[in-house]
mmCIF file of C-alpha atoms in Angstrom:
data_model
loop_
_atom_site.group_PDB
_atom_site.id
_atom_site.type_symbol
_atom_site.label_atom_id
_atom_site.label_comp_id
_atom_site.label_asym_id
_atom_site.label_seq_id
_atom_site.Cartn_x
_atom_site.Cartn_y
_atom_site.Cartn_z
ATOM 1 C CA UNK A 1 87.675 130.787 -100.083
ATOM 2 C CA UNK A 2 88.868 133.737 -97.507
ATOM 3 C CA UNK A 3 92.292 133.510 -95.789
ATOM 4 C CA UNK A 4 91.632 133.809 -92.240
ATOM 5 C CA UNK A 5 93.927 136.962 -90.847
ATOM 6 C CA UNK A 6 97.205 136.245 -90.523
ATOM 7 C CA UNK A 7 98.576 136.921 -86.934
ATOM 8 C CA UNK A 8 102.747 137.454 -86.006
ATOM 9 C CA UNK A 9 105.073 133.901 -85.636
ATOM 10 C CA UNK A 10 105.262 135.828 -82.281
ATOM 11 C CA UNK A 11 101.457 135.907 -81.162
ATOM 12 C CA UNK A 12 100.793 132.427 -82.642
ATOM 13 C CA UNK A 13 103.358 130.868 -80.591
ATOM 14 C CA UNK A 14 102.901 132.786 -77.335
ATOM 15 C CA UNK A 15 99.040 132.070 -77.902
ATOM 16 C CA UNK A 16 100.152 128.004 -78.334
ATOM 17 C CA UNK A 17 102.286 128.204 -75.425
ATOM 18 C CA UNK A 18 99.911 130.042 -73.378
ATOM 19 C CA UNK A 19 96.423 129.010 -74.772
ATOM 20 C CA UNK A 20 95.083 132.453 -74.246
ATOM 21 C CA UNK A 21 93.187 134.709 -76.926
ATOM 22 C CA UNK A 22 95.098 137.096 -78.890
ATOM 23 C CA UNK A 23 93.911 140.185 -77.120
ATOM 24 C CA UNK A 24 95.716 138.637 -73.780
ATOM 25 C CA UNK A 25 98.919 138.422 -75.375
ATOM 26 C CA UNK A 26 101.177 141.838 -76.343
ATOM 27 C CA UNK A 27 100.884 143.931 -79.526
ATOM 28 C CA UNK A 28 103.685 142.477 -82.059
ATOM 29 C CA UNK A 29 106.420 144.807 -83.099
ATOM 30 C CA UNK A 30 106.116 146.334 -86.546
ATOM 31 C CA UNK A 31 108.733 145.187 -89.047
ATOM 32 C CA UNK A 32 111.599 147.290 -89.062
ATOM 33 C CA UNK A 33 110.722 148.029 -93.097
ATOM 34 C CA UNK A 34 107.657 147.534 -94.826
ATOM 35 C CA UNK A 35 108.921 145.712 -97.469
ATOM 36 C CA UNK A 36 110.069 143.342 -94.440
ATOM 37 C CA UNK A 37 106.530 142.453 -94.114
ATOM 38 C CA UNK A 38 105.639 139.670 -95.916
ATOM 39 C CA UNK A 39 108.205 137.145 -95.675
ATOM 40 C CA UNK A 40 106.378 135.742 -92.781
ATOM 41 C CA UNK A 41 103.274 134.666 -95.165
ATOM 42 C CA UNK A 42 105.534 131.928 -96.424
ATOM 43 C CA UNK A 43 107.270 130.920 -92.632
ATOM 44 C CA UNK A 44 107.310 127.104 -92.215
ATOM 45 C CA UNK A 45 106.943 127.521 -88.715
ATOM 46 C CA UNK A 46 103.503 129.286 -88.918
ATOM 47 C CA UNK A 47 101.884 125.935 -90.211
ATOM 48 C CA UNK A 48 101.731 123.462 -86.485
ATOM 49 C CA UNK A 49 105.145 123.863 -85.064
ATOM 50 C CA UNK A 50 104.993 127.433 -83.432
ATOM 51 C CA UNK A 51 105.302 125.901 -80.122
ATOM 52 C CA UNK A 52 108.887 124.708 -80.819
ATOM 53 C CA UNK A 53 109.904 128.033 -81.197
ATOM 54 C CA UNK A 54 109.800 129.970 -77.683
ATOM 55 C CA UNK A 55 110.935 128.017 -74.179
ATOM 56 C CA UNK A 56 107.572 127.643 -71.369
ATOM 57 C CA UNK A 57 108.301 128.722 -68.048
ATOM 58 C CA UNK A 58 111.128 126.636 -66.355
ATOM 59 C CA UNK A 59 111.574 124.397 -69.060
ATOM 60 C CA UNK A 60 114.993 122.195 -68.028
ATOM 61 C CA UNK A 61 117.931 122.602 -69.570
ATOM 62 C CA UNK A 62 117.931 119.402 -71.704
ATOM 63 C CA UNK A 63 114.025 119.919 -72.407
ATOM 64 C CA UNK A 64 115.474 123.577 -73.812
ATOM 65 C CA UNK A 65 118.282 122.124 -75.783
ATOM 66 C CA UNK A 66 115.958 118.950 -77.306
ATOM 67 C CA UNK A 67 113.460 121.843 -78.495
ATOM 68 C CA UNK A 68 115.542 124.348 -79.716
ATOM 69 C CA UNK A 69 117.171 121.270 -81.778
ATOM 70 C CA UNK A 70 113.978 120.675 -83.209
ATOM 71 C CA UNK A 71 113.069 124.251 -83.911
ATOM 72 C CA UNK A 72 116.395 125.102 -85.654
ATOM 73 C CA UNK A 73 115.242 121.516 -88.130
ATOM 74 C CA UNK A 74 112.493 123.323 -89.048
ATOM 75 C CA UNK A 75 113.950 126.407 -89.777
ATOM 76 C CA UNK A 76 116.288 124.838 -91.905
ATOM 77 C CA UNK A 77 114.191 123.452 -94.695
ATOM 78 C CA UNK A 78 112.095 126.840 -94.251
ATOM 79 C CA UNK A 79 112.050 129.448 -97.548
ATOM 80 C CA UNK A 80 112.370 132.796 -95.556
ATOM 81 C CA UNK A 81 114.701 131.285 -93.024
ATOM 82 C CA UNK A 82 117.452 134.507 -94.183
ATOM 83 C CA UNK A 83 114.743 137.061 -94.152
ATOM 84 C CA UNK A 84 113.234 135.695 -90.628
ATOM 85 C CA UNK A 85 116.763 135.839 -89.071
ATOM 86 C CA UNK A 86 117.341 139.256 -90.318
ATOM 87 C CA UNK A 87 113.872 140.249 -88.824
ATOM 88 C CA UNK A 88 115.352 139.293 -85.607
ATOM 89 C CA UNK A 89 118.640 140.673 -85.830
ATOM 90 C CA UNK A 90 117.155 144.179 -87.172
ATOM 91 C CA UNK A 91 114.641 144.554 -84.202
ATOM 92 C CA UNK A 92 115.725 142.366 -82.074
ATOM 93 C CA UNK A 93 113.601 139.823 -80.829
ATOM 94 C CA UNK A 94 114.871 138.767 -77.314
ATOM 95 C CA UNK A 95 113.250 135.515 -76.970
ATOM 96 C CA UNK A 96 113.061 132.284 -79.055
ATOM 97 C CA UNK A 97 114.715 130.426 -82.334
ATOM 98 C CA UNK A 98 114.161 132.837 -85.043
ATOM 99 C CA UNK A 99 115.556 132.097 -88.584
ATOM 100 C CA UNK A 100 117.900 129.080 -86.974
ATOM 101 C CA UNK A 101 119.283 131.035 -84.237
ATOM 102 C CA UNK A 102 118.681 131.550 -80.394
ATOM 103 C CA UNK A 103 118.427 134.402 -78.523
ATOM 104 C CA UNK A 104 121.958 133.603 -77.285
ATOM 105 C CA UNK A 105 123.127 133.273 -80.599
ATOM 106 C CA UNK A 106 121.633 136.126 -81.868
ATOM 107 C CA UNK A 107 123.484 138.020 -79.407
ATOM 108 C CA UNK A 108 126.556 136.819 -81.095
ATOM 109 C CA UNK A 109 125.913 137.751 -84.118
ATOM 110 C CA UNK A 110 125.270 141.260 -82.529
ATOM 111 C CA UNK A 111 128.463 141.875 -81.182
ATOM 112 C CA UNK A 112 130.290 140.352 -84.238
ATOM 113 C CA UNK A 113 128.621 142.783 -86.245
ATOM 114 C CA UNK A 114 129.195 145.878 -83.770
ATOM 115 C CA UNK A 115 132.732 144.790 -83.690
ATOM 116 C CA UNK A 116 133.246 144.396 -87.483
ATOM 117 C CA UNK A 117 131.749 147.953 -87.886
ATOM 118 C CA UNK A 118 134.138 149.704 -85.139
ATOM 119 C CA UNK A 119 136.886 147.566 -86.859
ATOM 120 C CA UNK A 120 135.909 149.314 -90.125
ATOM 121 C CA UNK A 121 135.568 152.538 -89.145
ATOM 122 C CA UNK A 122 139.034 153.103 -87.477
ATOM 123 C CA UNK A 123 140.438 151.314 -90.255
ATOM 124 C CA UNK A 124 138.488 154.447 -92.560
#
């Protein structure tokens, strides 16, 4: 039996959020490297849970921390859960939990990491 085409964790959770075709919603960003590229075939979140994964419209702040909860359980019994954070460190995605993380935390990761380098190169 055909695979139906496989669509970004992005478009299939804007689409579940939004309820609007793909062609309303915009163009995914291209993995950073090719080889980047598949990890997302084995995502757990791309099964029924995509709407866990980005916030709707005013969502309250409790509603936001419940969901993001929720999200970052799935991501941690998910396979690619290294690969799908690194996706979103490498491009980076501004919105949603991606590989356990928030946008917020993602951010910190960020600036540890631009820190760290500085810190190595005067230290060179």
């Amino acid at each position: 039996m055909p695979h139906p085409p496989r669509q970004s964790l992005q478009v299939a959770a804007v689409q579940s959020l939004q309820g609007r075709p793909a062609a309303a919603v915009p163009k995914p960003r291209v993995p950073a490297r090719e080889e980047d590229g598949p990890w997302h075939a084995d995502a757990v979140c791309r099964r029924d849970e995509a709407g866990l994964f980005f916030a709707p419209s005013k969502e309250p702040t409790a509603a936001r921390l419940s969901r993001e909860d929720a999200a970052k359980r799935v991501c941690a019994r998910c396979p690619v859960m290294i690969s799908c954070r690194e996706h979103a460190l490498l491009q980076p995605e501004p919105y949603g939990v991606w590989g356990g993380l928030t946008a917020a935390e993602r951010r910190v990761v960020l600036a540890r990491r631009r820190r760290r380098a500085v810190e190595l190169r005067e230290a060179s």
